[in-house]
């Protein structure tokens, strides 16, 4: 099977799988072609000629011309640079105008946040990392993030008017439709806090809020496993979370709470009384194996550790107590993971997060439980792999989620219709 440009379709899907670029396999292929659908094709493909768009959509040359003109007027598409050849003028090519603004990305953990300013295709222009405790509450936390964003924008010679969208990942249960955190176990003061309204006072652009493990799952899937239909991303950090990809897209469940694996309770007879979790229950896997529990157990064993970061460093340095505890953590996480594997039968389980270090010990523990407890059919083709994108997975996933929203074909069509009826505001920002 080849695509319309004569390339193998699979290769073009892989090529197109940048963070802010839709998978070409998802691009509309039928004989339709609203401006939003034409834009989706152009974003997926990189750059295209008018004739290629005509061939792909089945629309007339005149209609494609009108679509391209309106997309160019809205600042979404530009003529691509073409090299002149000795055989005359090459056909005009068109591309997505990725330089037509920037995205602000904040990928938060419990104690720190990674910030990035990217172009509209997800290329990182500026980035930084800050230690901010999420439990300081939404206003101090968001205030610090806003001021750091201001610094990053300023250093790139940009301002608030250049920002087209904001993506925020938070370590708690997120109702992504409402853009709110709901009853988080650790995020004091964040319950139903109106994040979009706070950011909207400073930036007039869409805001996408995601759970941190979901953002990682989207990033790892799009960039490292784009052809995998069913994937489970396990994030091991201060807390433990999971993001599920089914049918190639993130699975959120009815209310956005899917994947909250850290608070599944397990019985581990050899561990004695189940430990108390931050959520108030006993025996959650996070209370045995989360970063905060590892810090607790390392201190009990006489190691001086102040933070999850210290614990991860001890593990990476091969400290015998720390590596033994990590293998035990892997075994206990593997108990809940084996249930998830039995229920969902994923093709790939990706393990990432700050504690996904010393992979030998961690993965040995995880595999020990998963292969002992899941049925052979569910594990026959199962791969358990370390995260490839590492600390940038969340940023990549947020760019993807944000671009999926910003450049959704029906959203673009609605904006174009509004712009057409009000020519003075012909912009799809
Ligand atoms: Zn719990």
Coordinates of C-alpha atoms and ligand atoms in Angstrom, one line a residue:
X1 CA 0.0 0.0 0.0
X2 CA 1.4 3.4 -0.9
X3 CA 0.2 6.8 0.0
X4 CA -0.8 9.5 -2.5
X5 CA 2.8 10.8 -2.8
X6 CA 4.0 7.4 -3.7
X7 CA 5.7 6.6 -0.4
X8 CA 4.9 3.4 1.6
X9 CA 2.0 4.4 3.9
X10 CA 3.7 2.9 7.0
X11 CA 6.9 4.9 6.4
X12 CA 4.9 8.1 6.1
X13 CA 3.1 7.4 9.3
X14 CA 6.4 7.0 11.2
X15 CA 7.9 10.1 9.5
X16 CA 4.9 12.2 10.5
X17 CA 4.8 11.1 14.1
X18 CA 6.4 14.3 15.6
X19 CA 4.9 15.5 18.9
X20 CA 2.7 18.3 17.4
X21 CA 2.0 16.5 14.2
X22 CA -0.9 14.1 13.7
X23 CA -0.2 10.5 12.7
X24 CA -0.7 10.4 8.9
X25 CA -2.7 7.2 9.4
X26 CA -5.3 9.3 11.2
X27 CA -5.6 12.0 8.5
X28 CA -8.9 12.2 6.6
X29 CA -8.7 10.3 3.4
X30 CA -12.2 10.5 2.0
X31 CA -13.5 12.7 -0.8
X32 CA -14.3 15.5 1.7
X33 CA -12.1 18.4 2.3
X34 CA -13.3 21.2 4.6
X35 CA -10.5 23.7 5.4
X36 CA -9.9 21.9 8.7
X37 CA -9.5 18.6 7.0
X38 CA -7.2 20.0 4.4
X39 CA -5.1 21.5 7.2
X40 CA -5.0 18.1 8.9
X41 CA -3.6 16.6 5.7
X42 CA -1.0 19.3 5.4
X43 CA 0.1 18.9 9.0
X44 CA 0.3 15.1 8.7
X45 CA 2.2 15.2 5.5
X46 CA 4.8 17.9 6.1
X47 CA 4.4 19.8 2.8
X48 CA 2.3 19.2 -0.3
X49 CA 1.5 20.5 -3.7
X50 CA -1.9 21.6 -4.9
X51 CA -2.1 18.6 -7.3
X52 CA -1.3 16.2 -4.4
X53 CA -4.2 17.7 -2.4
X54 CA -6.5 17.4 -5.3
X55 CA -5.5 13.8 -5.8
X56 CA -5.9 13.0 -2.1
X57 CA -9.2 14.7 -1.4
X58 CA -11.1 14.4 -4.6
X59 CA -11.9 18.1 -4.5
X60 CA -11.6 20.3 -7.6
X61 CA -8.5 22.3 -8.2
X62 CA -10.6 25.5 -7.7
X63 CA -11.9 24.3 -4.3
X64 CA -8.4 23.3 -3.1
X65 CA -7.2 26.8 -4.2
X66 CA -9.9 28.4 -2.1
X67 CA -9.2 26.2 0.9
X68 CA -5.4 27.0 0.7
X69 CA -6.2 30.7 0.3
X70 CA -8.4 30.8 3.4
X71 CA -5.8 28.8 5.4
X72 CA -3.0 31.1 4.4
X73 CA -5.2 34.2 5.2
X74 CA -5.7 32.7 8.7
X75 CA -1.9 32.3 9.1
X76 CA -2.1 28.5 9.4
X77 CA -0.5 27.6 6.1
X78 CA 2.5 29.1 4.1
X79 CA 4.1 28.5 0.8
X80 CA 7.0 26.1 1.3
X81 CA 10.5 27.0 0.1
X82 CA 11.2 25.2 -3.2
X83 CA 14.5 24.9 -5.0
X84 CA 14.2 26.0 -8.6
X85 CA 15.4 23.5 -11.1
X86 CA 16.9 23.8 -14.6
X87 CA 13.7 22.3 -16.0
X88 CA 11.6 25.3 -15.0
X89 CA 9.4 26.4 -12.1
X90 CA 8.7 23.5 -9.7
X91 CA 5.1 23.2 -8.4
X92 CA 4.2 25.4 -5.4
X93 CA 4.3 23.5 -2.2
X94 CA 2.4 24.3 1.0
X95 CA 3.2 23.6 4.6
X96 CA 1.8 24.1 8.1
X97 CA 3.0 27.5 9.5
X98 CA 4.6 26.0 12.6
X99 CA 6.3 29.4 13.3
X100 CA 2.9 31.2 13.6
X101 CA 3.0 31.3 17.4
X102 CA 4.2 29.2 20.3
X103 CA 2.9 26.8 22.9
X104 CA 3.5 26.9 26.7
X105 CA 4.0 23.5 28.3
X106 CA 4.2 22.7 32.0
X107 CA 4.7 19.1 33.0
X108 CA 4.4 18.9 36.7
X109 CA 5.3 16.3 39.3
X110 CA 4.7 16.4 43.0
X111 CA 7.9 18.5 43.7
X112 CA 9.0 19.9 40.4
X113 CA 7.9 21.1 37.0
X114 CA 9.4 21.0 33.6
X115 CA 8.5 24.1 31.5
X116 CA 8.9 24.5 27.7
X117 CA 8.1 27.0 25.0
X118 CA 7.7 25.1 21.7
X119 CA 6.8 26.1 18.2
X120 CA 3.4 24.9 16.8
X121 CA 5.0 21.6 15.6
X122 CA 6.4 20.8 19.1
X123 CA 10.1 21.9 18.5
X124 CA 11.4 23.0 21.9
X125 CA 12.6 26.6 21.7
X126 CA 13.3 27.2 25.4
X127 CA 12.9 25.0 28.5
X128 CA 13.7 25.0 32.2
X129 CA 13.1 22.9 35.3
X130 CA 11.9 24.3 38.7
X131 CA 11.4 22.9 42.1
X132 CA 7.9 23.8 43.2
X133 CA 5.9 21.7 45.6
X134 CA 2.4 21.1 44.1
X135 CA 1.1 21.1 47.7
X136 CA 1.8 24.8 48.0
X137 CA -1.7 25.3 46.4
X138 CA -2.9 26.4 43.0
X139 CA -2.4 30.1 43.2
X140 CA 1.2 30.2 44.5
X141 CA 2.1 27.3 42.2
X142 CA 0.4 28.7 39.0
X143 CA 1.8 32.2 39.9
X144 CA 5.4 30.8 39.9
X145 CA 4.8 28.9 36.7
X146 CA 3.4 32.0 35.0
X147 CA 6.4 34.1 36.1
X148 CA 8.8 31.4 34.8
X149 CA 6.9 31.3 31.5
X150 CA 7.3 35.1 31.3
X151 CA 11.1 34.6 31.6
X152 CA 11.2 31.9 29.0
X153 CA 9.1 33.9 26.5
X154 CA 11.2 37.1 27.2
X155 CA 14.5 35.2 26.6
X156 CA 13.1 34.1 23.2
X157 CA 12.0 37.7 22.3
X158 CA 8.3 36.6 22.6
X159 CA 5.3 37.9 24.5
X160 CA 1.9 36.8 25.6
X161 CA 0.3 37.6 22.2
X162 CA 2.5 34.9 20.6
X163 CA 1.0 32.2 22.7
X164 CA -1.6 30.0 20.9
X165 CA -2.2 27.4 23.6
X166 CA -1.1 26.1 27.1
X167 CA -0.7 22.5 28.1
X168 CA -0.5 21.5 31.7
X169 CA 0.0 18.0 33.2
X170 CA -0.7 17.6 36.9
X171 CA -0.1 14.6 39.3
X172 CA -3.7 14.0 40.3
X173 CA -7.1 12.9 39.0
X174 CA -7.9 15.3 36.1
X175 CA -11.3 16.0 34.6
X176 CA -9.8 17.1 31.3
X177 CA -13.1 18.3 29.8
X178 CA -13.5 20.7 32.7
X179 CA -9.8 21.4 33.0
X180 CA -9.9 20.7 36.7
X181 CA -8.3 18.4 39.3
X182 CA -10.9 16.5 41.2
X183 CA -10.4 15.3 44.9
X184 CA -6.6 14.8 44.6
X185 CA -5.0 12.9 47.4
X186 CA -1.9 15.2 47.6
X187 CA -2.7 18.4 45.8
X188 CA -3.9 20.5 48.7
X189 CA -6.3 23.3 47.6
X190 CA -6.5 22.1 44.0
X191 CA -9.9 20.4 44.2
X192 CA -12.0 21.8 41.4
X193 CA -9.8 25.0 41.2
X194 CA -10.6 26.9 38.0
X195 CA -7.2 26.6 36.3
X196 CA -8.4 27.8 32.9
X197 CA -9.9 31.0 34.5
X198 CA -6.6 31.7 36.3
X199 CA -4.5 31.3 33.2
X200 CA -7.1 33.1 31.1
X201 CA -6.5 36.3 33.0
X202 CA -3.0 36.3 31.5
X203 CA -3.3 34.5 28.1
X204 CA -6.3 34.5 25.8
X205 CA -5.8 31.0 24.4
X206 CA -7.1 27.4 24.9
X207 CA -5.7 25.5 27.9
X208 CA -5.5 21.7 28.0
X209 CA -5.1 20.1 31.4
X210 CA -4.0 16.4 31.5
X211 CA -3.1 13.9 34.2
X212 CA 0.7 13.5 34.3
X213 CA 0.7 9.7 33.5
X214 CA -1.7 10.3 30.6
X215 CA 0.6 13.0 29.1
X216 CA 3.5 10.6 29.3
X217 CA 1.5 7.8 27.7
X218 CA 0.5 10.1 24.8
X219 CA 4.1 11.2 24.3
X220 CA 5.7 7.8 24.5
X221 CA 3.0 6.4 22.2
X222 CA 3.2 9.0 19.5
X223 CA 7.0 9.2 19.4
X224 CA 8.2 5.7 20.3
X225 CA 5.3 3.3 19.6
X226 CA 3.0 5.0 17.0
X227 CA 1.9 1.7 15.5
X228 CA 1.0 0.0 18.8
X229 CA -2.7 -0.1 19.3
X230 CA -2.8 -1.1 23.0
X231 CA -0.2 0.3 25.5
X232 CA 0.0 0.8 29.2
X233 CA 2.3 3.6 30.5
X234 CA 3.4 3.2 34.1
X235 CA 4.8 6.3 35.8
X236 CA 6.9 5.6 38.9
X237 CA 7.7 8.8 40.7
X238 CA 6.6 10.3 44.1
X239 CA 3.3 8.7 43.4
X240 CA 2.4 5.9 40.9
X241 CA 0.1 6.4 38.0
X242 CA -0.7 4.8 34.6
X243 CA -2.0 6.0 31.3
X244 CA -3.8 3.6 28.9
X245 CA -3.7 3.7 25.1
X246 CA -6.4 1.6 23.5
X247 CA -7.2 1.7 19.8
X248 CA -4.2 4.1 19.4
X249 CA -5.8 6.9 21.6
X250 CA -5.8 7.7 25.3
X251 CA -8.5 5.9 27.3
X252 CA -9.8 8.2 30.0
X253 CA -12.8 6.3 31.3
X254 CA -16.2 7.9 32.2
X255 CA -14.8 10.7 34.3
X256 CA -11.1 10.8 33.5
X257 CA -10.0 8.6 36.3
X258 CA -8.9 5.6 34.3
X259 CA -5.3 4.5 35.0
X260 CA -5.2 5.4 38.7
X261 CA -3.2 2.2 39.4
X262 CA -1.3 3.6 42.4
X263 CA -4.3 3.3 44.8
X264 CA -5.1 -0.3 43.9
X265 CA -4.8 -2.2 47.2
X266 CA -2.8 -5.5 47.4
X267 CA -2.1 -8.1 50.0
X268 CA 1.5 -9.0 50.5
X269 CA 1.6 -11.5 53.3
X270 CA 5.3 -11.3 53.9
X271 CA 5.1 -7.6 54.4
X272 CA 3.0 -7.8 57.5
X273 CA 0.4 -5.0 58.2
X274 CA -0.4 -3.1 55.1
X275 CA 1.1 0.5 55.3
X276 CA -1.1 3.6 55.4
X277 CA -1.4 5.5 52.1
X278 CA -1.6 9.2 51.5
X279 CA -5.2 8.7 50.3
X280 CA -6.2 7.4 53.8
X281 CA -6.5 3.7 52.8
X282 CA -4.1 0.9 53.6
X283 CA -2.2 -1.3 51.3
X284 CA -2.2 0.8 48.1
X285 CA 0.7 -0.2 45.9
X286 CA 1.9 3.5 46.2
X287 CA 2.2 3.0 50.0
X288 CA 4.7 0.2 49.4
X289 CA 6.4 1.3 46.2
X290 CA 5.8 5.0 45.5
X291 CA 8.7 7.4 45.8
X292 CA 7.5 8.8 49.1
X293 CA 7.3 5.2 50.5
X294 CA 10.8 4.4 49.2
X295 CA 12.1 7.6 51.0
X296 CA 10.3 6.4 54.2
X297 CA 11.9 2.9 54.0
X298 CA 15.4 4.2 53.2
X299 CA 15.2 6.4 56.2
X300 CA 14.1 3.5 58.4
X301 CA 17.1 1.6 57.0
X302 CA 19.4 4.4 58.2
X303 CA 20.0 6.0 54.8
X304 CA 20.0 9.8 54.7
X305 CA 17.5 10.8 52.0
X306 CA 15.6 14.1 51.8
X307 CA 13.6 13.5 48.7
X308 CA 12.5 11.1 45.9
X309 CA 15.4 12.6 43.9
X310 CA 17.9 11.5 46.6
X311 CA 16.3 8.0 46.6
X312 CA 16.6 7.8 42.8
X313 CA 20.2 8.9 43.1
X314 CA 21.0 6.2 45.7
X315 CA 19.4 3.5 43.5
X316 CA 21.3 4.7 40.4
X317 CA 24.5 4.6 42.4
X318 CA 23.9 1.0 43.2
X319 CA 23.3 1.3 47.0
X320 CA 22.4 -2.3 48.1
X321 CA 19.5 -1.3 50.4
X322 CA 18.1 1.0 47.7
X323 CA 18.3 -1.5 44.9
X324 CA 16.8 -4.2 47.1
X325 CA 13.9 -1.9 47.9
X326 CA 13.5 -1.0 44.2
X327 CA 13.3 -4.7 43.3
X328 CA 10.6 -5.2 46.0
X329 CA 8.8 -2.1 44.6
X330 CA 8.9 -3.7 41.2
X331 CA 7.4 -6.9 42.5
X332 CA 4.6 -5.1 44.4
X333 CA 3.8 -2.8 41.4
X334 CA 3.8 -6.0 39.3
X335 CA 1.0 -7.4 41.3
X336 CA -1.4 -4.6 40.3
X337 CA 0.1 -4.5 36.8
X338 CA -0.6 -8.2 36.3
X339 CA -4.3 -7.5 37.1
X340 CA -4.2 -4.6 34.5
X341 CA -2.5 -6.9 32.0
X342 CA -5.2 -9.6 32.5
X343 CA -8.0 -7.0 32.1
X344 CA -6.6 -5.1 29.2
X345 CA -4.1 -7.4 27.4
X346 CA -1.8 -4.5 26.3
X347 CA 0.9 -5.2 23.7
X348 CA 3.5 -3.0 25.4
X349 CA 3.9 -1.8 29.0
X350 CA 6.2 1.2 29.1
X351 CA 7.8 2.0 32.5
X352 CA 9.0 5.6 33.1
X353 CA 9.2 8.3 35.8
X354 CA 11.9 9.4 38.2
X355 CA 12.2 6.0 39.9
X356 CA 12.5 4.0 36.6
X357 CA 16.3 3.9 37.2
X358 CA 18.4 0.8 37.8
X359 CA 16.2 -1.0 35.3
X360 CA 17.7 -4.4 36.0
X361 CA 16.4 -4.5 39.5
X362 CA 13.1 -2.8 38.8
X363 CA 12.2 -4.8 35.7
X364 CA 13.2 -8.1 37.3
X365 CA 10.7 -7.4 40.1
X366 CA 8.0 -6.3 37.7
X367 CA 8.4 -9.3 35.4
X368 CA 8.6 -11.7 38.3
X369 CA 5.0 -10.8 39.4
X370 CA 3.5 -10.2 36.0
X371 CA 4.6 -13.5 34.4
X372 CA 3.7 -15.4 37.6
X373 CA 0.2 -14.0 37.9
X374 CA -1.2 -13.2 34.4
X375 CA -2.5 -15.8 32.0
X376 CA -0.1 -17.0 29.3
X377 CA -2.3 -15.7 26.5
X378 CA -2.1 -12.1 28.0
X379 CA 1.7 -12.2 28.2
X380 CA 2.5 -14.2 25.1
X381 CA 3.4 -11.1 23.1
X382 CA 3.7 -8.7 26.0
X383 CA 6.7 -6.4 26.0
X384 CA 7.7 -4.6 29.2
X385 CA 10.0 -1.7 28.1
X386 CA 11.7 1.3 29.6
X387 CA 10.5 4.7 28.5
X388 CA 12.4 6.0 25.5
X389 CA 11.4 9.7 25.8
X390 CA 12.5 9.8 29.4
X391 CA 12.0 13.2 31.0
X392 CA 10.6 14.8 27.8
X393 CA 7.7 12.3 27.4
X394 CA 5.3 14.5 29.3
X395 CA 6.2 17.6 27.3
X396 CA 5.8 15.7 24.0
X397 CA 2.4 14.2 25.1
X398 CA 1.2 17.7 26.2
X399 CA 2.2 19.2 22.8
X400 CA 0.3 16.4 21.0
X401 CA -2.8 16.7 23.2
X402 CA -2.8 20.5 22.8
X403 CA -2.3 20.3 19.0
X404 CA -5.0 17.7 18.7
X405 CA -7.3 20.2 20.3
X406 CA -6.1 23.4 18.6
X407 CA -6.1 21.9 15.1
X408 CA -9.1 19.6 15.4
X409 CA -10.7 19.8 12.0
X410 CA -14.2 20.8 13.2
X411 CA -12.7 23.5 15.5
X412 CA -10.7 25.0 12.6
X413 CA -13.8 24.9 10.4
X414 CA -15.8 26.8 13.0
X415 CA -13.1 29.4 13.4
X416 CA -12.8 29.8 9.7
X417 CA -16.6 30.3 9.4
X418 CA -16.5 32.9 12.1
X419 CA -13.5 34.6 10.5
X420 CA -15.3 34.7 7.1
X421 CA -18.3 36.5 8.6
X422 CA -16.0 38.9 10.4
X423 CA -13.2 39.6 8.0
X424 CA -11.4 42.0 10.4
X425 CA -10.7 39.1 12.8
X426 CA -9.6 36.5 10.3
X427 CA -7.3 34.6 12.6
X428 CA -7.5 31.1 13.9
X429 CA -5.7 31.8 17.1
Ligands
LIG1 ZN1 -3.8 5.1 48.3

